[in-house]
mmCIF file with all atom_site columns, C-alpha atoms in Angstrom:
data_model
loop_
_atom_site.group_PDB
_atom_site.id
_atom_site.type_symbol
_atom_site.label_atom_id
_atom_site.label_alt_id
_atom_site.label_comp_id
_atom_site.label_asym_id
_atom_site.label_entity_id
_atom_site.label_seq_id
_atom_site.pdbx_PDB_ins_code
_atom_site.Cartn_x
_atom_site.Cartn_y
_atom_site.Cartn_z
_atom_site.occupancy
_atom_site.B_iso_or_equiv
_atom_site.pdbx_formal_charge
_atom_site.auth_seq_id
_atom_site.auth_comp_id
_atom_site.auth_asym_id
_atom_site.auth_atom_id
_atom_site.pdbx_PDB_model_num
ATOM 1   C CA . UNK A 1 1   ? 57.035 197.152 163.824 1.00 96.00 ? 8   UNK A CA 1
ATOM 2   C CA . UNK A 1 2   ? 55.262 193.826 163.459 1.00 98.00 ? 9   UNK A CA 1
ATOM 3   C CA . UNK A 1 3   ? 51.539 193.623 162.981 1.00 98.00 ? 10  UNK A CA 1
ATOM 4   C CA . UNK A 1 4   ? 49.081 190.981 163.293 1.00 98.00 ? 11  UNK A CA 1
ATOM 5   C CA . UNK A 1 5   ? 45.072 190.849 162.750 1.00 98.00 ? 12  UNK A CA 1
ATOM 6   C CA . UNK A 1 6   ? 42.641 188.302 163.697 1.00 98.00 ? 13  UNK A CA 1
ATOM 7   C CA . UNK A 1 7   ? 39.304 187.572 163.006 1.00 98.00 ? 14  UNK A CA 1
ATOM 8   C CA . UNK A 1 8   ? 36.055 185.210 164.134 1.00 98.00 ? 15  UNK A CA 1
ATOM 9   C CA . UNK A 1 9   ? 32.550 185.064 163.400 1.00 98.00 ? 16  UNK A CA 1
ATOM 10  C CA . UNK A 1 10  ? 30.426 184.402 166.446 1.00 98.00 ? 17  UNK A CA 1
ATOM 11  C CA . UNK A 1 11  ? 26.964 183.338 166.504 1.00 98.00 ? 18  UNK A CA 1
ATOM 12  C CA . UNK A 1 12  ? 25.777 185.466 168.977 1.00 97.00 ? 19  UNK A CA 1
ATOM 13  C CA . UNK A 1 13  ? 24.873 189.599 169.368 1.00 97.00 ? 20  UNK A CA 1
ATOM 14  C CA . UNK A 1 14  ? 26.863 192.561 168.445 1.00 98.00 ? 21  UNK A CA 1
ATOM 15  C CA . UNK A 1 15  ? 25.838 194.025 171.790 1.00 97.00 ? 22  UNK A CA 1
ATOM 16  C CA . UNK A 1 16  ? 26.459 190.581 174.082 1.00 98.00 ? 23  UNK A CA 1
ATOM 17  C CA . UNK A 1 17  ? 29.767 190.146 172.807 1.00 98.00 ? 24  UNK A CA 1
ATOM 18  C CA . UNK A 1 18  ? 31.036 193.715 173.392 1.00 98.00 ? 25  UNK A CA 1
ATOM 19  C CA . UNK A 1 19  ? 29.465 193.453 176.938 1.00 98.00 ? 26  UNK A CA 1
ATOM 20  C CA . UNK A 1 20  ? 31.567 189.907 177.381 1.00 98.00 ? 27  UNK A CA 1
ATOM 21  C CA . UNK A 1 21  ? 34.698 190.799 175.844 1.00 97.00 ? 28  UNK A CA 1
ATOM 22  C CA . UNK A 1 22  ? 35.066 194.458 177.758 1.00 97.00 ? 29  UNK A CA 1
ATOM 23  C CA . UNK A 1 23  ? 34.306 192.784 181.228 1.00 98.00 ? 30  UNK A CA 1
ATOM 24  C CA . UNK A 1 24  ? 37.273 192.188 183.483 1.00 97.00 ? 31  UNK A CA 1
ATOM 25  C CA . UNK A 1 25  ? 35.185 188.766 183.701 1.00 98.00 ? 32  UNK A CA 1
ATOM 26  C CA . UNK A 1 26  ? 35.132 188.199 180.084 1.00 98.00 ? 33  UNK A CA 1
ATOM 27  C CA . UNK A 1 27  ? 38.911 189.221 179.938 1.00 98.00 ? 34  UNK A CA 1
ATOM 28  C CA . UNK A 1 28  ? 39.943 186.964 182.492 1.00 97.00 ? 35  UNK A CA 1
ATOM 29  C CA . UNK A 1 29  ? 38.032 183.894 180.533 1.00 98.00 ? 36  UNK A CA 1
ATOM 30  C CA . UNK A 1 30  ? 39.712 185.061 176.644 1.00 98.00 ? 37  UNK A CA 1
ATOM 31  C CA . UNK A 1 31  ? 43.070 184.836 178.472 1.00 98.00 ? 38  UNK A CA 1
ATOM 32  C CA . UNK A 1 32  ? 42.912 181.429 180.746 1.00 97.00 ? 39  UNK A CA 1
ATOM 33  C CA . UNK A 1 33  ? 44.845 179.789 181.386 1.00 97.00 ? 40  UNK A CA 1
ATOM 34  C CA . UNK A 1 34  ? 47.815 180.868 179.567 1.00 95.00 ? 41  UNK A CA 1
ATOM 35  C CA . UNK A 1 35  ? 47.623 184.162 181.410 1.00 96.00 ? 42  UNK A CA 1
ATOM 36  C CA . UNK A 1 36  ? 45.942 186.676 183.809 1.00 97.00 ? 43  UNK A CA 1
ATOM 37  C CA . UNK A 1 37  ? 45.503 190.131 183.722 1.00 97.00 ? 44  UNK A CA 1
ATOM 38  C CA . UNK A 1 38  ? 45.039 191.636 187.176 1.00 98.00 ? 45  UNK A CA 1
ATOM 39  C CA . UNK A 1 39  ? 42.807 194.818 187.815 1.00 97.00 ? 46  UNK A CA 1
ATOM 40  C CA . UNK A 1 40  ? 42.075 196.804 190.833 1.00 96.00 ? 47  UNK A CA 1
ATOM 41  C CA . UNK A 1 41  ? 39.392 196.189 193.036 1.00 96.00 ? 48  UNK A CA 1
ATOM 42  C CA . UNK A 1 42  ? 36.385 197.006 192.118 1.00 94.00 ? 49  UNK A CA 1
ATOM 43  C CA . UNK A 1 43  ? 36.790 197.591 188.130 1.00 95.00 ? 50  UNK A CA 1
ATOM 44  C CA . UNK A 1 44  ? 34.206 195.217 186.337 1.00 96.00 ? 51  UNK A CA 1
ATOM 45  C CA . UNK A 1 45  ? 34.845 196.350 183.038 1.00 96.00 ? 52  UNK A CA 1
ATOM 46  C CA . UNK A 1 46  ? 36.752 198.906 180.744 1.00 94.00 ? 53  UNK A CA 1
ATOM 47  C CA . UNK A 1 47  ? 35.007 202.075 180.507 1.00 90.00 ? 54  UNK A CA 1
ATOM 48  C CA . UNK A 1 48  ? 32.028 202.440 178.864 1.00 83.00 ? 55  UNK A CA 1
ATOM 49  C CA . UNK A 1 49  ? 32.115 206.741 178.505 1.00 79.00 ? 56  UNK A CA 1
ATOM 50  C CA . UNK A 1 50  ? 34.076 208.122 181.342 1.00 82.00 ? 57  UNK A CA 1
ATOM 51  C CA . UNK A 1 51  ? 37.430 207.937 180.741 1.00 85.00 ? 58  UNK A CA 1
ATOM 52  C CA . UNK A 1 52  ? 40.608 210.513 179.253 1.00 94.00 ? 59  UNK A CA 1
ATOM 53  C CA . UNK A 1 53  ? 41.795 209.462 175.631 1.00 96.00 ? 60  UNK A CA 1
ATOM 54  C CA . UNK A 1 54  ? 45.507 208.689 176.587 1.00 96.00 ? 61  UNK A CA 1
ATOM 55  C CA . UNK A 1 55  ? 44.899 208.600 180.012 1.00 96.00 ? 62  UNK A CA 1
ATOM 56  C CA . UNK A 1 56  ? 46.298 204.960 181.848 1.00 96.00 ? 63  UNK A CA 1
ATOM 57  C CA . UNK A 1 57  ? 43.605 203.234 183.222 1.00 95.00 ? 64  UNK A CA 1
ATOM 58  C CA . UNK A 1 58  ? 45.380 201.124 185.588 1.00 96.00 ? 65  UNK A CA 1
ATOM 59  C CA . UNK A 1 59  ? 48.306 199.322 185.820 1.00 97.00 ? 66  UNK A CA 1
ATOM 60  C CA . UNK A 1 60  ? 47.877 195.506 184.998 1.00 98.00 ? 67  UNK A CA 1
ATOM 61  C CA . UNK A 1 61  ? 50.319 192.662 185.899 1.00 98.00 ? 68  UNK A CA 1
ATOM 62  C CA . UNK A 1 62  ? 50.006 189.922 183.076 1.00 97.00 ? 69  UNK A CA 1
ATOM 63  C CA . UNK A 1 63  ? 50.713 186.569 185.345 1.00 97.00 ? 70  UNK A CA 1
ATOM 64  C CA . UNK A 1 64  ? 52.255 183.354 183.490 1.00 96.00 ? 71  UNK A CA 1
ATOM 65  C CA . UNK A 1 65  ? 49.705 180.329 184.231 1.00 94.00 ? 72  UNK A CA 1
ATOM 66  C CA . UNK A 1 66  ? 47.983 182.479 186.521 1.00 91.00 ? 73  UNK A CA 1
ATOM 67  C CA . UNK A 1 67  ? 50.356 183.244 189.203 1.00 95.00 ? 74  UNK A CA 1
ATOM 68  C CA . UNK A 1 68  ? 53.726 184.343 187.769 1.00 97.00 ? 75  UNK A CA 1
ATOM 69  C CA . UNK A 1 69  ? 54.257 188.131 187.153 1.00 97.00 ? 76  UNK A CA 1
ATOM 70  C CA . UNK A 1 70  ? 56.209 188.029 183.156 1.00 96.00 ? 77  UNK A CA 1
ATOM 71  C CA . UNK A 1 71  ? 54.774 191.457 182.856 1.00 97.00 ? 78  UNK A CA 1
ATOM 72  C CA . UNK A 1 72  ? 52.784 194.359 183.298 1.00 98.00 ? 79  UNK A CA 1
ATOM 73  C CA . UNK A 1 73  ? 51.000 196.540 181.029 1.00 98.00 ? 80  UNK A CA 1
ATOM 74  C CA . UNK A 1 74  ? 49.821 200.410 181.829 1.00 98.00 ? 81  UNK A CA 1
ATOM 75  C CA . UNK A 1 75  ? 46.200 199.959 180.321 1.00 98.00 ? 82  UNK A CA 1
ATOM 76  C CA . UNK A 1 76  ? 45.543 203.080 178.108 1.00 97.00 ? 83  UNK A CA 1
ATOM 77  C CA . UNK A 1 77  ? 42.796 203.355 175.802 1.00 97.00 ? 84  UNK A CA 1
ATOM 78  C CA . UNK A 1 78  ? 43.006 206.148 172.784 1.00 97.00 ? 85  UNK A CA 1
ATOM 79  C CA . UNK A 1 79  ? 39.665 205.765 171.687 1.00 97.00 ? 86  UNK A CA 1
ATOM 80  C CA . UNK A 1 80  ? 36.721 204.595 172.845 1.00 96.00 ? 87  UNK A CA 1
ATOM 81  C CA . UNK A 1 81  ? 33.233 204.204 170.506 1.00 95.00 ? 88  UNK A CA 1
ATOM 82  C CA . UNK A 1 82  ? 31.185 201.758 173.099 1.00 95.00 ? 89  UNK A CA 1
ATOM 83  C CA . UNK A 1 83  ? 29.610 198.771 172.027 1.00 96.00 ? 90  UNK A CA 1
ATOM 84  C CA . UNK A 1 84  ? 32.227 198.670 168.601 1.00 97.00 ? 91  UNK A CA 1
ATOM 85  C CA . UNK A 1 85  ? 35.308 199.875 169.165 1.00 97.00 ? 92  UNK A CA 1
ATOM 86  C CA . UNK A 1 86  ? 38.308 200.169 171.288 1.00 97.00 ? 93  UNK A CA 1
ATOM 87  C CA . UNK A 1 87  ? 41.749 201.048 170.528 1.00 98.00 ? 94  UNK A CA 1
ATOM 88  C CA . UNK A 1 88  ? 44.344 200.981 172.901 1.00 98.00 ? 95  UNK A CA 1
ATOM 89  C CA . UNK A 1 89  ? 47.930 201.916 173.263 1.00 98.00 ? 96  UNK A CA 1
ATOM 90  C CA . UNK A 1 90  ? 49.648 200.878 176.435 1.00 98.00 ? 97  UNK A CA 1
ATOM 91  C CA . UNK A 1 91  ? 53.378 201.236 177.702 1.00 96.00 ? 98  UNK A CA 1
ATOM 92  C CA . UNK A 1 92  ? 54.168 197.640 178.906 1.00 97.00 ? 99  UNK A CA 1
ATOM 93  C CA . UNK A 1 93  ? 57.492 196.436 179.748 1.00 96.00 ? 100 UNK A CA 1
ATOM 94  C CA . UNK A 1 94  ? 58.071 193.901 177.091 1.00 96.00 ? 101 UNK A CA 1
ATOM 95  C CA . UNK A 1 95  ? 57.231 196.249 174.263 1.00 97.00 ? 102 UNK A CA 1
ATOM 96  C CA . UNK A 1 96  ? 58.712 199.404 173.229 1.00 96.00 ? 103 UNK A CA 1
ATOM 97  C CA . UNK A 1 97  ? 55.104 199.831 171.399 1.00 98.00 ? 104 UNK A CA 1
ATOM 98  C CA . UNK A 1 98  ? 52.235 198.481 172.140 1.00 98.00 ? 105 UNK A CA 1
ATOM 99  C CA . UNK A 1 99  ? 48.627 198.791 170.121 1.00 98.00 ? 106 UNK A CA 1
ATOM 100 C CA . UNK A 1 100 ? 45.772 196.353 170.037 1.00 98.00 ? 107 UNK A CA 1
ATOM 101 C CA . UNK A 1 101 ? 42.297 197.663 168.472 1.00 98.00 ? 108 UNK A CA 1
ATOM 102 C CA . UNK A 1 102 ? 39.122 195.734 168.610 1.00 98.00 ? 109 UNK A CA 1
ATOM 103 C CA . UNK A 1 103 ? 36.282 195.766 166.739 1.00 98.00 ? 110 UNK A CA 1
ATOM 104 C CA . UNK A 1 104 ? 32.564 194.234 167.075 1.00 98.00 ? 111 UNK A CA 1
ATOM 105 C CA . UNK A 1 105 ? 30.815 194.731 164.152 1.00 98.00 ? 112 UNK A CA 1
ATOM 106 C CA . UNK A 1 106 ? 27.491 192.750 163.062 1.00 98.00 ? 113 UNK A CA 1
ATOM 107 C CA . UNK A 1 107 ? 27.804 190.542 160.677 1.00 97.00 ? 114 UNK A CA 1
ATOM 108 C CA . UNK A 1 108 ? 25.127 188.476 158.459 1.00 93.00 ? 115 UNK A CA 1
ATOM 109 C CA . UNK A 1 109 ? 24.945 185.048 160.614 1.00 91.00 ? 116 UNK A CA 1
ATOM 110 C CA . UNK A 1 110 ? 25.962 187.098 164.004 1.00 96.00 ? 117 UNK A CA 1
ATOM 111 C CA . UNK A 1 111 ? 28.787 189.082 164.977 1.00 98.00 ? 118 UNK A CA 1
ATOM 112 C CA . UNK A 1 112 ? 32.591 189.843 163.433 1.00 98.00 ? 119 UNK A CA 1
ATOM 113 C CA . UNK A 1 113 ? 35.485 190.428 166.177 1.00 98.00 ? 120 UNK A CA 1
ATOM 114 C CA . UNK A 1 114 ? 38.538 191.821 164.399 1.00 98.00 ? 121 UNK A CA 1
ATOM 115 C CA . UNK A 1 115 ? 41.599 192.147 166.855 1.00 98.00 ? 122 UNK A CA 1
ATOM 116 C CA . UNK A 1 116 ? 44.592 194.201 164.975 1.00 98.00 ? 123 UNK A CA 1
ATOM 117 C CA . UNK A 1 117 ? 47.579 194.458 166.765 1.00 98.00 ? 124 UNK A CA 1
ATOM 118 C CA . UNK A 1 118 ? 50.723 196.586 165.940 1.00 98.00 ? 125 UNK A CA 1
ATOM 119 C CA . UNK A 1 119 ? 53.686 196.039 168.207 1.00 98.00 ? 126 UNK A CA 1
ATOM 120 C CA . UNK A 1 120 ? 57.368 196.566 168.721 1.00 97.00 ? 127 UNK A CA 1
ATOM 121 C CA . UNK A 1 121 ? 59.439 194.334 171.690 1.00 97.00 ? 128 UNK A CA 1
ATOM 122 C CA . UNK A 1 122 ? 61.926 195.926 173.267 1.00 93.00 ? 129 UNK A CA 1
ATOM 123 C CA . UNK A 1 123 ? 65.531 195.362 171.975 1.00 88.00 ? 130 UNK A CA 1
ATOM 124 C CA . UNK A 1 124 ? 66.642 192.472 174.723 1.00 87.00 ? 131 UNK A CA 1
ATOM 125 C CA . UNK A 1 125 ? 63.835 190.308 172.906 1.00 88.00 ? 132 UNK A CA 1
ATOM 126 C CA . UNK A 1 126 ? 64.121 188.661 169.568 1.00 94.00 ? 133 UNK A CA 1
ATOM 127 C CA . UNK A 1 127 ? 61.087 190.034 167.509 1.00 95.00 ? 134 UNK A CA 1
ATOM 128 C CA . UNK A 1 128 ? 59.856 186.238 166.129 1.00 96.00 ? 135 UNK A CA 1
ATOM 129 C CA . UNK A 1 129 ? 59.892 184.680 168.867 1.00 96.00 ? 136 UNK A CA 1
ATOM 130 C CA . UNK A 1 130 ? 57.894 187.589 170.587 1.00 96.00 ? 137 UNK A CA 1
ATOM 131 C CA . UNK A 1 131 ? 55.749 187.545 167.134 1.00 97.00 ? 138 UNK A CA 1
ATOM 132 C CA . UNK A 1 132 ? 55.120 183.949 167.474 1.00 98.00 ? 139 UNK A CA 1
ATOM 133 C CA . UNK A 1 133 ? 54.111 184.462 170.938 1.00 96.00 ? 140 UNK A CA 1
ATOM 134 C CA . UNK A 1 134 ? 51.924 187.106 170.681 1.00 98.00 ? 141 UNK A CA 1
ATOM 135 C CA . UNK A 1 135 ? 50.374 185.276 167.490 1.00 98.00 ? 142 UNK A CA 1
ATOM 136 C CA . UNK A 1 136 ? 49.374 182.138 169.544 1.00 98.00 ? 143 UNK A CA 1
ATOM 137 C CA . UNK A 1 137 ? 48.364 184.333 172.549 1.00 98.00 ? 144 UNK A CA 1
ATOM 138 C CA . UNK A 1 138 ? 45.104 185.665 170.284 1.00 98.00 ? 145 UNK A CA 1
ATOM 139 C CA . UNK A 1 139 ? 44.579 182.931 168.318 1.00 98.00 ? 146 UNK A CA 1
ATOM 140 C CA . UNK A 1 140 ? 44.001 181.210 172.001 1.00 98.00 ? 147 UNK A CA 1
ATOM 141 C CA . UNK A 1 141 ? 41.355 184.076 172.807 1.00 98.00 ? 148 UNK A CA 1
ATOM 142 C CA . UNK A 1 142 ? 39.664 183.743 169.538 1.00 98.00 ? 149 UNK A CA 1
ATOM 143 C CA . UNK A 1 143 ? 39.319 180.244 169.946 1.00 98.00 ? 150 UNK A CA 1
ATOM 144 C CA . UNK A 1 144 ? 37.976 180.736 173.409 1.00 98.00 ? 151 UNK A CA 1
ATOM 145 C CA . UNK A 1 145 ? 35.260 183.468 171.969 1.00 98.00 ? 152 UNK A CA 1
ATOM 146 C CA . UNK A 1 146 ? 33.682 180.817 169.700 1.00 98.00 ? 153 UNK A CA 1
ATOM 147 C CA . UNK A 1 147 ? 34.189 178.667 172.415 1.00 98.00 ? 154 UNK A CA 1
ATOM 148 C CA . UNK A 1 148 ? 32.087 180.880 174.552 1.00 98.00 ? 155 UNK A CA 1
ATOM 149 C CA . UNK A 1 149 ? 29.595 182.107 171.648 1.00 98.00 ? 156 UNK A CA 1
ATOM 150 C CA . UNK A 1 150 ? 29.864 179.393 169.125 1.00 97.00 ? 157 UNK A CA 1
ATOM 151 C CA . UNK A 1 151 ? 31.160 180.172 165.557 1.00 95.00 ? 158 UNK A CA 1
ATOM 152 C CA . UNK A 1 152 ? 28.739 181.812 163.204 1.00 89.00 ? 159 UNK A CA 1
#
């Protein structure tokens, strides 16, 4: 297993960040332009109550600069407390284990977004390079969240 955590202190509200970061809108903008996730028609943003711990959400292609299917990921989230915390474990094809957990917590000078990932590629793929991958992946959407809220 391989796990990585990251961390940034936004200037902004516990509550508008959550909202932004749990939008299919504020998804799509963490991930460009490295990659998109695709969602059905219709979904604006992950569940705020309604959903079935375990239960996939949806199936989501993850598309290389935007256009090229790499892979796809059955959304799942395990818990849900809205406007903190999500965790999620979903079957994708690249992993043999996939878990990311976020958290928004406020913080003195604004808000705290922890993302703590714990992962395991499947066999084919060598674990560092997926490691290093998946490490510059978040530390891309991090750097777009201060982007977007400015860094506390």
């Amino acid at each position: 297993m391989i796990g990585l955590r990251f961390e940034s202190l936004l200037a902004a509200d516990p509550h508008a960040v959550w909202q932004w970061a749990t939008s299919v809108e504020g998804i799509a903008d963490e991930m460009a332009p490295l990659l998109r996730m695709t969602f059905p028609r219709g979904m604006h943003a992950l569940p705020a109550r309604d959903f079935v711990p375990g239960r996939r959400l949806c199936r989501s292609w993850l598309l290389l600069l935007r256009v090229l299917p790499v892979d796809w990921s059955d959304l799942t989230l395990v818990e849900l407390e809205p406007g903190r915390r999500f965790l999620e474990r979903s079957p994708m094809l690249s992993m043999a284990y996939w878990q990311h957990e976020r958290t928004v917590t406020p913080a003195t000078r604004g808000t705290l977004v922890v993302d703590t990932l714990t992962f395991r590629p499947r066999r084919a793929l060598p674990p560092a390079l997926v490691r290093a991958c998946v490490a510059l992946f978040f530390r891309h959407r991090h750097a777009r969240l201060r982007r977007r809220f400015g860094a506390a």
